[in-house]
Short mmCIF file of C-alpha atoms in Angstrom, two decimals:
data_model
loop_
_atom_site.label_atom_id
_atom_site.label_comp_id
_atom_site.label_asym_id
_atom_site.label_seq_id
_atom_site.Cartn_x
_atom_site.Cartn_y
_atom_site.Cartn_z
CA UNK G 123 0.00 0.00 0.00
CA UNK G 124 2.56 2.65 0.65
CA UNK G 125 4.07 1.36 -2.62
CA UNK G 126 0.91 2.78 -4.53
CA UNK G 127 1.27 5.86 -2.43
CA UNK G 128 4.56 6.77 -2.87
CA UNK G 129 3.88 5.96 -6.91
CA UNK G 130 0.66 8.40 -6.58
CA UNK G 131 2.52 11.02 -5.08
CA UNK G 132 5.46 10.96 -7.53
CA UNK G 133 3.49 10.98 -10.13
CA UNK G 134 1.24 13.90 -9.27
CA UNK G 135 5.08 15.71 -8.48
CA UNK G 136 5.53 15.13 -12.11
CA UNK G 137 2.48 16.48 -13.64
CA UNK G 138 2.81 19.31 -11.02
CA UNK G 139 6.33 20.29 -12.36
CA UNK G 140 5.66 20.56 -15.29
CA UNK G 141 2.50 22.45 -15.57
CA UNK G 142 4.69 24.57 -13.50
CA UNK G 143 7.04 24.22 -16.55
CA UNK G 144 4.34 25.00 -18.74
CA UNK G 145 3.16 27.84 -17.07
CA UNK G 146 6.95 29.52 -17.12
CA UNK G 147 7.43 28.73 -20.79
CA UNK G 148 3.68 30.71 -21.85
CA UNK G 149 5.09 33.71 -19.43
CA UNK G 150 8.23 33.54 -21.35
CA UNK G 151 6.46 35.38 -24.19
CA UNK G 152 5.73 38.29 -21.96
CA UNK G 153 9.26 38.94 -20.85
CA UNK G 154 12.29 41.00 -22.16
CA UNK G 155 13.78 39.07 -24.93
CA UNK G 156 17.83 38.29 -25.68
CA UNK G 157 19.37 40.41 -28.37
CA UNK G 158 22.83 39.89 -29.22
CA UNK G 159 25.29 40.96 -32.15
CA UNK G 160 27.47 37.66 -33.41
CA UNK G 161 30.97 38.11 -35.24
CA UNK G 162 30.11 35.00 -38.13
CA UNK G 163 33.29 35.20 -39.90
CA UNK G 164 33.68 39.15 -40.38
CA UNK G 165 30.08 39.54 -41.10
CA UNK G 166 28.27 41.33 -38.01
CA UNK G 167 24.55 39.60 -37.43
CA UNK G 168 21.56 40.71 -34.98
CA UNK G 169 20.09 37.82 -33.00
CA UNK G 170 16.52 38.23 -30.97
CA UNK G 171 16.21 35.32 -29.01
CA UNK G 172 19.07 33.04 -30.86
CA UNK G 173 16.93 34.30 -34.03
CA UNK G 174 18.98 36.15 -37.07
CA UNK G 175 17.31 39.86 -36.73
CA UNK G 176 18.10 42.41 -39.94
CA UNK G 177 16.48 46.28 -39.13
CA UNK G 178 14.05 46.92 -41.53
CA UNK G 179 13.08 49.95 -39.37
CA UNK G 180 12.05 53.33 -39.80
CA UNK G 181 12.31 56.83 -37.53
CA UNK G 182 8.52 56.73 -35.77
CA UNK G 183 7.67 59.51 -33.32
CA UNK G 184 4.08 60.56 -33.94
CA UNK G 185 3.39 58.53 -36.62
CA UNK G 186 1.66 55.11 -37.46
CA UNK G 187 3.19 51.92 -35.70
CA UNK G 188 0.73 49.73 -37.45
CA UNK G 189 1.48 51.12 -41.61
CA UNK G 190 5.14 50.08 -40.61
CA UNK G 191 4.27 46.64 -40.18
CA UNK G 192 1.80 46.58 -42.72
CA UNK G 193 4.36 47.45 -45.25
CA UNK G 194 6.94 44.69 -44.13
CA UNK G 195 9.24 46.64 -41.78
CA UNK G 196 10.08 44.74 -38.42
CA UNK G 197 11.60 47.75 -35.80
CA UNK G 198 11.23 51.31 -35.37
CA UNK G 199 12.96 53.79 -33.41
CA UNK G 200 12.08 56.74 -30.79
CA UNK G 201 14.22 59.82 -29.64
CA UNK G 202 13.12 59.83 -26.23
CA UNK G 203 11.56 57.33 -23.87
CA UNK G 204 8.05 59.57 -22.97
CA UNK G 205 7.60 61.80 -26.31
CA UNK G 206 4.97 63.72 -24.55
CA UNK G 207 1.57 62.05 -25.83
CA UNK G 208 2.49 58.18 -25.29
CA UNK G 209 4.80 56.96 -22.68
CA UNK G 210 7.34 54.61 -23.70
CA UNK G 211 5.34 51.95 -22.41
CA UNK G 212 2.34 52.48 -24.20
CA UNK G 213 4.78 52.72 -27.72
CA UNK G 214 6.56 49.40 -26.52
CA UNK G 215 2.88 48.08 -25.93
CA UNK G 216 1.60 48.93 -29.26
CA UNK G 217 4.95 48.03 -31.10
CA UNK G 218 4.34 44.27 -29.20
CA UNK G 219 0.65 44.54 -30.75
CA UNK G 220 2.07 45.07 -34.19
CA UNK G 221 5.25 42.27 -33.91
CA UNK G 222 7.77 45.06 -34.17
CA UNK G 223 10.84 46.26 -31.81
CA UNK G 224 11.86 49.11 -30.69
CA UNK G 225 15.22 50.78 -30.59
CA UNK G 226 14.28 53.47 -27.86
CA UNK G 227 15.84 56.53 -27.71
CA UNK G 228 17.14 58.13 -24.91
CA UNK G 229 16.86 61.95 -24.02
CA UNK G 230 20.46 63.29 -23.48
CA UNK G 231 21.20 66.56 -23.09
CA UNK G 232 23.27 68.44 -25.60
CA UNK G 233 25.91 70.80 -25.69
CA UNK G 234 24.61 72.89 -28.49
CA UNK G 235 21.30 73.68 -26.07
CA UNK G 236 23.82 74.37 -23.31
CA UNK G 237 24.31 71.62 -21.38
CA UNK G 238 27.90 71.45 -19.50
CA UNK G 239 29.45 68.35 -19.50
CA UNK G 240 31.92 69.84 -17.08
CA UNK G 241 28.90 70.04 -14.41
CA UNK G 242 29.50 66.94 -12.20
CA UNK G 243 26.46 67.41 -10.72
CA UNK G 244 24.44 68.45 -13.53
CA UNK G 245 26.23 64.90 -15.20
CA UNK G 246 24.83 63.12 -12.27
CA UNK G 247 21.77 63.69 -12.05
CA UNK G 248 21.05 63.32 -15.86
CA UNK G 249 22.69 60.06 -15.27
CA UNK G 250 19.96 59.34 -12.15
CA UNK G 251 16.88 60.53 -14.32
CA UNK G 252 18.66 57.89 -17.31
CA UNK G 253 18.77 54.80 -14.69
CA UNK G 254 15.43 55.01 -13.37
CA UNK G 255 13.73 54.93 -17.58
CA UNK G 256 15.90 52.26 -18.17
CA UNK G 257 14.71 50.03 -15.17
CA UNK G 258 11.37 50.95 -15.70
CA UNK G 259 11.29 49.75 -19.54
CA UNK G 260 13.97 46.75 -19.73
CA UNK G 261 11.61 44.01 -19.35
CA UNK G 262 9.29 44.85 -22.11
CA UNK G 263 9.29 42.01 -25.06
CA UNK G 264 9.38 44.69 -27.31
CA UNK G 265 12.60 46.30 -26.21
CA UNK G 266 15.79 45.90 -28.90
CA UNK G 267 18.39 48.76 -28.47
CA UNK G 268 19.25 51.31 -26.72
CA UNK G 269 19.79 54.20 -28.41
CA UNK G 270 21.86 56.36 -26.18
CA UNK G 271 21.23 60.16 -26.81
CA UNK G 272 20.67 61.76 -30.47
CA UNK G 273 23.83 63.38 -32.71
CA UNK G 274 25.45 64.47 -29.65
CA UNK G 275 28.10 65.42 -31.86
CA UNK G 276 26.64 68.32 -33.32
CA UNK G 277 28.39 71.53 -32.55
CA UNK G 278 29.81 70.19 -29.57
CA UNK G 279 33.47 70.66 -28.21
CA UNK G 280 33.62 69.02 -24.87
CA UNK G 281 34.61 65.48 -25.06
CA UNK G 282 33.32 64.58 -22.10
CA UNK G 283 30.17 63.99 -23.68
CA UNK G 284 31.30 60.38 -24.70
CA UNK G 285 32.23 59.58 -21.33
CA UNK G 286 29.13 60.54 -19.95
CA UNK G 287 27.44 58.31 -22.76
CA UNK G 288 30.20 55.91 -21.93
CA UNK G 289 28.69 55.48 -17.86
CA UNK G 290 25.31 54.86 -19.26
CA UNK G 291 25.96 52.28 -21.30
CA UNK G 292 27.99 50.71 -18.50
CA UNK G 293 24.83 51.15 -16.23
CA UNK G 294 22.50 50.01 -18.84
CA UNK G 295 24.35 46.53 -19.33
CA UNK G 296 24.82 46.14 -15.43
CA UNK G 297 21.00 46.74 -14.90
CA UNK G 298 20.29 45.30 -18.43
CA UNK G 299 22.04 42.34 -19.54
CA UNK G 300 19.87 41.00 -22.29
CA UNK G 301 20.11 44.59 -24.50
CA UNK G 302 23.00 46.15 -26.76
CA UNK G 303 23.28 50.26 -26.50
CA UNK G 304 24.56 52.59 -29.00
CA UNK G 305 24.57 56.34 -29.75
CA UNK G 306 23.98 58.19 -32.68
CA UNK G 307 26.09 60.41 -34.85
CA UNK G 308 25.13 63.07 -37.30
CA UNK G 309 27.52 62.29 -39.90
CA UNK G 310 30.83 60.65 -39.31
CA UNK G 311 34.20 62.39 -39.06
CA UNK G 312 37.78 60.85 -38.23
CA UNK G 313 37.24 63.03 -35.12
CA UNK G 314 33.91 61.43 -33.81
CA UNK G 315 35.19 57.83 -34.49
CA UNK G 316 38.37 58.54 -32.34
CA UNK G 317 36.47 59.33 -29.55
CA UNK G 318 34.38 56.88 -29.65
CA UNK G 319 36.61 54.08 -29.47
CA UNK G 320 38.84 56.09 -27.39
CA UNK G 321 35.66 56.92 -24.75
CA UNK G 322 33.09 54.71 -25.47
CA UNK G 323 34.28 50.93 -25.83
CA UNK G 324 31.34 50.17 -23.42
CA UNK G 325 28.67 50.80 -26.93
CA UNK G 326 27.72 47.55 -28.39
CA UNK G 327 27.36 49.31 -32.14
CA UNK G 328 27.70 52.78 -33.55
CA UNK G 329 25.09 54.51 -35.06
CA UNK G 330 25.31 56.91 -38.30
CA UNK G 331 23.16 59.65 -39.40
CA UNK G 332 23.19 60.80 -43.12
CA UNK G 333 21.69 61.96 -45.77
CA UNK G 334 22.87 62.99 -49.52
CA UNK G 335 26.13 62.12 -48.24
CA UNK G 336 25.10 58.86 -47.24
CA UNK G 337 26.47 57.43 -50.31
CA UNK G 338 29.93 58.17 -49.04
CA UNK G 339 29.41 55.98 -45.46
CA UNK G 340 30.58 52.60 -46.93
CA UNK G 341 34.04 54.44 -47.82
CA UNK G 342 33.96 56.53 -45.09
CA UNK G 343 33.77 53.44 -42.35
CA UNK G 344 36.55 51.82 -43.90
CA UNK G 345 38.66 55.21 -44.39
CA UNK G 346 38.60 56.27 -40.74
CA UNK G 347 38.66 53.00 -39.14
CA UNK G 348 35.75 51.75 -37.38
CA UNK G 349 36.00 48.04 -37.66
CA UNK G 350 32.75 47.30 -35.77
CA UNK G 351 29.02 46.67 -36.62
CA UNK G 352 27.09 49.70 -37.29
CA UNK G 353 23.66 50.83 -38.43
CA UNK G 354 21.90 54.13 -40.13
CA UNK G 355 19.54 55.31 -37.77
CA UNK G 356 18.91 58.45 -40.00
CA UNK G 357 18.66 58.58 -43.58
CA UNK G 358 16.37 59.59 -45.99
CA UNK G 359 15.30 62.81 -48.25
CA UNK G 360 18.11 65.11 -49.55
CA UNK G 361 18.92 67.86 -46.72
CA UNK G 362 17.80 71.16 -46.73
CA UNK G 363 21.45 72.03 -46.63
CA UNK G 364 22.40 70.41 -49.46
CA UNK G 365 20.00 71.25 -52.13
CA UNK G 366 20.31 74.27 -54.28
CA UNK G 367 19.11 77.56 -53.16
CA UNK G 368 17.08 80.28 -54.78
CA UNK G 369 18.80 83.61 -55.74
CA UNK G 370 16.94 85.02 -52.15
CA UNK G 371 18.14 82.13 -50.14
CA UNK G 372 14.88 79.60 -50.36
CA UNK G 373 16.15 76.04 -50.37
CA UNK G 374 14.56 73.96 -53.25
CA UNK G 375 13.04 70.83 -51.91
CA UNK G 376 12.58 67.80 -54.15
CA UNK G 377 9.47 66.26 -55.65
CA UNK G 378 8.19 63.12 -54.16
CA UNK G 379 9.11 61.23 -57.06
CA UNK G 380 12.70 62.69 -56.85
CA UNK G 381 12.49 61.57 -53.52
CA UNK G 382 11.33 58.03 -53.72
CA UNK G 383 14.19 57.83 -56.49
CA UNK G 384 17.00 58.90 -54.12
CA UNK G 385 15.45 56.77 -51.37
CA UNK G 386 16.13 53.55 -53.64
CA UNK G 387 19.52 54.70 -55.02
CA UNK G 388 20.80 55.50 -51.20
CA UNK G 389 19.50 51.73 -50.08
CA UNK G 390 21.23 50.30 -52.89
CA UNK G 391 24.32 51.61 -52.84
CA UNK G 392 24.91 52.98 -49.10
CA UNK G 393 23.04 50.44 -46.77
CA UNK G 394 22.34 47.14 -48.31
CA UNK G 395 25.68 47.21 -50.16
CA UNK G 396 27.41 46.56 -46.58
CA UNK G 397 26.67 43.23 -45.77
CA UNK G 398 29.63 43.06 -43.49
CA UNK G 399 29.20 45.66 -40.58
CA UNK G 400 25.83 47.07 -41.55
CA UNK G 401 22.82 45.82 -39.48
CA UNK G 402 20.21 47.57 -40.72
CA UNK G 403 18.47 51.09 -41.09
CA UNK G 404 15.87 53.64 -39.76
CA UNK G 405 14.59 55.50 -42.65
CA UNK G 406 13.60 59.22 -41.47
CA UNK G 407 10.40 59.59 -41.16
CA UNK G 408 7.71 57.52 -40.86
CA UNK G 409 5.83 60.24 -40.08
CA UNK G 410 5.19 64.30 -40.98
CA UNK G 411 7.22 67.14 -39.48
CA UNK G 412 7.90 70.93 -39.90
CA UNK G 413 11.36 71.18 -40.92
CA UNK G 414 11.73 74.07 -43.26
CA UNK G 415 8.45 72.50 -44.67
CA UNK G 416 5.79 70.63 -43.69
CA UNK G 417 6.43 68.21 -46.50
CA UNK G 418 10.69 67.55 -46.70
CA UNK G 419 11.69 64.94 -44.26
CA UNK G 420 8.05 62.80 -43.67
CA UNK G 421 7.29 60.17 -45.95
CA UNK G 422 3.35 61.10 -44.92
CA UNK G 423 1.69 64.06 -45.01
CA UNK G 424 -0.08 66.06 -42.77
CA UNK G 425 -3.79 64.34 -43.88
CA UNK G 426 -2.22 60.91 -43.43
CA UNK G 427 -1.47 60.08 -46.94
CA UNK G 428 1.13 57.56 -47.57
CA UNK G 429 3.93 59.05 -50.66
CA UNK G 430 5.96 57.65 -53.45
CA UNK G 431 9.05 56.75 -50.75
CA UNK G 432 6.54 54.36 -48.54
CA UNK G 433 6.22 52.66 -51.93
CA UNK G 434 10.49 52.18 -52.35
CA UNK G 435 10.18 51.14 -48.60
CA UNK G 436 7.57 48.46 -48.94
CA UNK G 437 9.79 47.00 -52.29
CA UNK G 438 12.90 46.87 -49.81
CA UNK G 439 11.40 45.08 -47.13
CA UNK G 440 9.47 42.90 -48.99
CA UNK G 441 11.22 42.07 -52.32
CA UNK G 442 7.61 43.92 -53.98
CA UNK G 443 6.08 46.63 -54.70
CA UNK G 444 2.18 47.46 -53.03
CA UNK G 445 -0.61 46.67 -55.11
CA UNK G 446 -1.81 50.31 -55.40
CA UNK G 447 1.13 52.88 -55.99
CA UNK G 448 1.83 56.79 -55.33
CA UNK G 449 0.68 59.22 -58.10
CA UNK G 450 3.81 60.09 -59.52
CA UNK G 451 5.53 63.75 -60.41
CA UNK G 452 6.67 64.62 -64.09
CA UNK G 453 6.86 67.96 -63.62
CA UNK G 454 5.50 71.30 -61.74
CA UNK G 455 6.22 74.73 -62.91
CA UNK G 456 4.73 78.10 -62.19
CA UNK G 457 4.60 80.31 -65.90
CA UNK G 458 6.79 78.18 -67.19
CA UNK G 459 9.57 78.22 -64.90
CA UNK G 460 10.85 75.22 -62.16
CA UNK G 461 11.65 75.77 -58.39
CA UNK G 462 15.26 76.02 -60.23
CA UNK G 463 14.35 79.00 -62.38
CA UNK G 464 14.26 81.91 -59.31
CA UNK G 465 10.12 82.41 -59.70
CA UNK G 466 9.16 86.20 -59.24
CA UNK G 467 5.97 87.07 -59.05
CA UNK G 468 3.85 90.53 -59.09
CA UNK G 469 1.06 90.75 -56.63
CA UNK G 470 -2.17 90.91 -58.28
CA UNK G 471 -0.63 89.15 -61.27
CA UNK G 472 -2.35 86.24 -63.19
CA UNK G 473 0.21 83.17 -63.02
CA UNK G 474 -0.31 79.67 -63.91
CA UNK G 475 0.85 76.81 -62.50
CA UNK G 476 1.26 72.99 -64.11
CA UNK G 477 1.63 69.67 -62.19
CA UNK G 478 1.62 66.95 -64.12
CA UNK G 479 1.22 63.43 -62.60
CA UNK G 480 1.14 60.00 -63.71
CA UNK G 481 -1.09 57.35 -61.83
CA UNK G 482 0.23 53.41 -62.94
CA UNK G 483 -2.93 52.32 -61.63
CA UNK G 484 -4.85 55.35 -63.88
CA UNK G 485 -6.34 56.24 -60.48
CA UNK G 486 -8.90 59.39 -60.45
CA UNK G 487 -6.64 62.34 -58.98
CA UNK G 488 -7.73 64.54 -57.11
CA UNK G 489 -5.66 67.95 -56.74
CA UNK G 490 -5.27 70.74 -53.59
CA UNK G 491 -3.04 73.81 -53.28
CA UNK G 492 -1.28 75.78 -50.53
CA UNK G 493 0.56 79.13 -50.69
CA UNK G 494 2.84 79.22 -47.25
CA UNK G 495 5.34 82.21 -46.13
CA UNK G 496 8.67 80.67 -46.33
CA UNK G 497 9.85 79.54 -42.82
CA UNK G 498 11.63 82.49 -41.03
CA UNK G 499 11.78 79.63 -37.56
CA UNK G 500 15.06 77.88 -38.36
CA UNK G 501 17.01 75.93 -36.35
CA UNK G 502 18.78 72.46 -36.69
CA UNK G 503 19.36 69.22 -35.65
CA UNK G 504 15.97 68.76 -36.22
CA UNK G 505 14.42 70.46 -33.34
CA UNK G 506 11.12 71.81 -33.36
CA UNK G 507 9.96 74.40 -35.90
CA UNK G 508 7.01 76.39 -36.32
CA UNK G 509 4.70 75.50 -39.49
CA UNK G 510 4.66 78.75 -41.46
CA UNK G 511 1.71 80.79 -42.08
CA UNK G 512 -0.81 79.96 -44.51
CA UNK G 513 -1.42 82.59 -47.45
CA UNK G 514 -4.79 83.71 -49.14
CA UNK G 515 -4.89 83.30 -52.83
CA UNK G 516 -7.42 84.05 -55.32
CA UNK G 517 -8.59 81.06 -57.70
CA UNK G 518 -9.09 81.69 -61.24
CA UNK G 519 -9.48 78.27 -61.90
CA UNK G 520 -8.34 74.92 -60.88
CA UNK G 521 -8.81 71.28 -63.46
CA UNK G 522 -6.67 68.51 -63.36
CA UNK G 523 -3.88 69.77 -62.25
CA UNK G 524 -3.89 73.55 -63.78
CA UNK G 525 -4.11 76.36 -61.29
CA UNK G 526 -4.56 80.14 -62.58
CA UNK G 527 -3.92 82.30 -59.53
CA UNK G 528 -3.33 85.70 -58.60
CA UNK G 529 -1.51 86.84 -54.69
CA UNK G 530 -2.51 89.58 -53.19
CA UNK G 531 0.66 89.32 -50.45
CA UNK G 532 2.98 91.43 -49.29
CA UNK G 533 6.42 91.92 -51.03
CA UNK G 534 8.57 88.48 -49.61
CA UNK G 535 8.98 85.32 -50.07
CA UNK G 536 6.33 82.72 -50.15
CA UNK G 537 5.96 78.52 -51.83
CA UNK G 538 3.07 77.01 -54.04
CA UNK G 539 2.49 73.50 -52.62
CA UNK G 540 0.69 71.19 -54.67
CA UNK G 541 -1.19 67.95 -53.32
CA UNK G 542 -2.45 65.27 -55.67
CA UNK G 543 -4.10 62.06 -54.15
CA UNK G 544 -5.70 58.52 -56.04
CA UNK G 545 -8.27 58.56 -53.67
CA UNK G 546 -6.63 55.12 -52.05
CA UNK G 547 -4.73 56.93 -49.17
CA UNK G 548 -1.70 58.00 -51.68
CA UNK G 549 -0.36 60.86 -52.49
CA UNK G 550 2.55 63.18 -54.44
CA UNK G 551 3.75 66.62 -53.36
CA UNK G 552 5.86 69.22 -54.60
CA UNK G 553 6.28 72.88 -54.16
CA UNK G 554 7.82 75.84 -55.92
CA UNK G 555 9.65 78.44 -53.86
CA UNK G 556 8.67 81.83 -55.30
CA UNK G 557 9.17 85.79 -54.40
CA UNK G 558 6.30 88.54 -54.65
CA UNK G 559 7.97 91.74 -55.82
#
């Protein structure tokens, strides 16, 4: 009899341990997961839980977590970890509910706002703040990377910016094992890369911001030395520094087809063409900003409306394009003249302005225009600007896609935007800097 007992009790022990087991496996799904970076022969690979990870990410602040994943991407990353109307929670929450992870910024202060690194105590208690997010967030399932700080570099002269960055990434890994850090870098310079290894050894990958000159980071890594993996967590339009200005100073931003265009070239030949140290990218942004226009840098616009660049995105990721594409840009001119032609205008004037657009899917188009000052609220590094001022205009008439106009502004200097949609949630843009006399 105690025989049959002790074989009852064992086997109930069993069963017991491993629902228990059971139990701890389902939970497992709910905790932080393991990402690692593997040297395979002098090619640098991403692992999430043992799993080969490549970034297929874009910049997301404000915009849509769930069109990323619908168009094939698999990570996106934030510049702070509470951006004011989610808390990083909530975005690692939703980024879970959509299958994607999240390289999560952190807020470090900068030089060029006038932080001083020199301030021990100022240092500390930035550090303090830092510790306390990263606790708070570490366990989330959606967590990847930490990205430590944004283009610290910019305008600054103290170095002892990189060992500050340098202590958090020590404190991350102590309180975080199962996460890599890195910090970004607007552009790369011999400079920047010296200090880095020389102050930051603790960062698990470097991070590189770049646009037009983006083309020049494959040579660039190689010319000044940095041997580790590395990823583009910027990248993206042309910059309004390195476009051609009008004869009044009005930098001439590029079509949405122009755009898309440059967006595939730059993949091509800057990002993908790396296979060795290159991890993956962040295009900027999935999402619409003011930044000298409302239109330059997102890859949506203001209503929502996805452009021809979410199109070159969703062909990356995926290997094809979407089954309903972006109205595309063949021109835009304003009497005759391009944004390239220094446009003068006399107030009270009739003018006449052309987009023409071609639709692969011979879409109905619809067509809306916009007359904005040009932005006087400049700054850089992509802080916050003010959306310029609308401007009345008088319609003389407006059919597929020919406006007659007249302005009744003040002498200055002013753009023609021009919006054409397919009615499925796509659209182009362009605009035409131009000067009232």
């Amino acid at each position: 009899m105690k025989n049959i007992v002790l074989i009852v009790f064992c086997i109930s022990l069993f069963y017991g341990c491993n629902t228990k087991q059971s139990k701890k496996e389902t939970m497992t799904s709910n905790k932080a997961v393991k990402v690692e970076l593997k040297n395979n022969n002098g090619q640098f690979q991403l692992y999430v839980n043992d799993e080969p990870f490549y970034i297929k990410g874009a910049g997301l602040e404000f915009g849509s977590i769930a069109s990323v994943a619908k168009h094939g991407g698999n990570s996106f990353r934030t510049w702070r970890t509470d951006n004011g109307q989610q808390s990083g929670k909530e975005v690692l929450d939703e980024a879970l509910k959509n299958g994607l992870m999240v390289t999560m910024g952190i807020e470090v202060a900068r030089e060029r706002h006038g932080f001083d690194y020199n301030d021990e105590v100022a240092v500390k208690e930035q550090f303090e703040r830092i510790k306390k997010e990263v606790i708070a967030l570490k366990d989330h399932p959606a967590l990847f990377i930490w990205a430590i700080g944004n283009e610290l570099n910019l305008r600054a002269r103290n170095p002892k910016v990189w060992d500050a960055v340098n202590d958090i990434s020590k404190m991350i890994h102590e309180v975080d094992p199962n996460h890599l850090t890195t910090t970004t870098l607007a552009g790369i310079s011999q400079r920047e890369i010296d200090l880095i290894k020389e102050r930051c050894t603790d960062l698990d990958l470097l991070s590189v911001q770049l646009y037009a000159k983006i083309l020049e980071l494959p040579q660039q890594i190689k010319e000044f030395g940095w041997d580790g993996p590395y990823m583009v967590t910027e990248w993206g339009a042309t910059g309004h520094w390195e476009v051609p200005k009008t004869s009044w100073g009005a930098p001439i931003e590029e079509n949405s087809t122009l755009k898309a265009a440059n967006y595939l070239k730059r993949y091509k030949a800057a990002i993908e063409a790396d296979s060795l140290k290159c991890v993956g990218s962040y295009v900027f942004l999935w999402g619409q900003k003011q930044e000298r226009t409302p239109t330059w840098y997102g890859v949506i616009l203001e209503d929502g409306k996805e452009t021809e660049s979410v199109d070159v995105m969703h062909y990356l990721w995926n290997g094809a394009w979407p089954e309903n594409r972006a109205p595309q840009i063949e021109s835009f001119t304003i009497n005759n003249k391009t944004a390239y032609e220094n446009v003068i205008l006399n107030a009270d004037e009739e003018n006449l302005a052309i987009i023409k657009v071609n639709d692969i899917e011979d879409d109905q188009l619809n067509y809306r225009w916009e007359i904005l000052k040009e932005s006087t609220d400049l700054k850089d590094g992509g802080d916050f600007e003010n959306r310029p001022d609308a401007v009345d205009f008088t319609v003389l008439s407006d059919k597929n896609g020919e406006l007659k106009f007249k302005v009744s502004a003040e002498k200055g200097a002013y753009r023609l935007f021009g919006y054409v949609d397919d009615g499925q949630e796509n659209a182009a843009t362009a605009n035409i800097p131009f000067k009232i006399n």
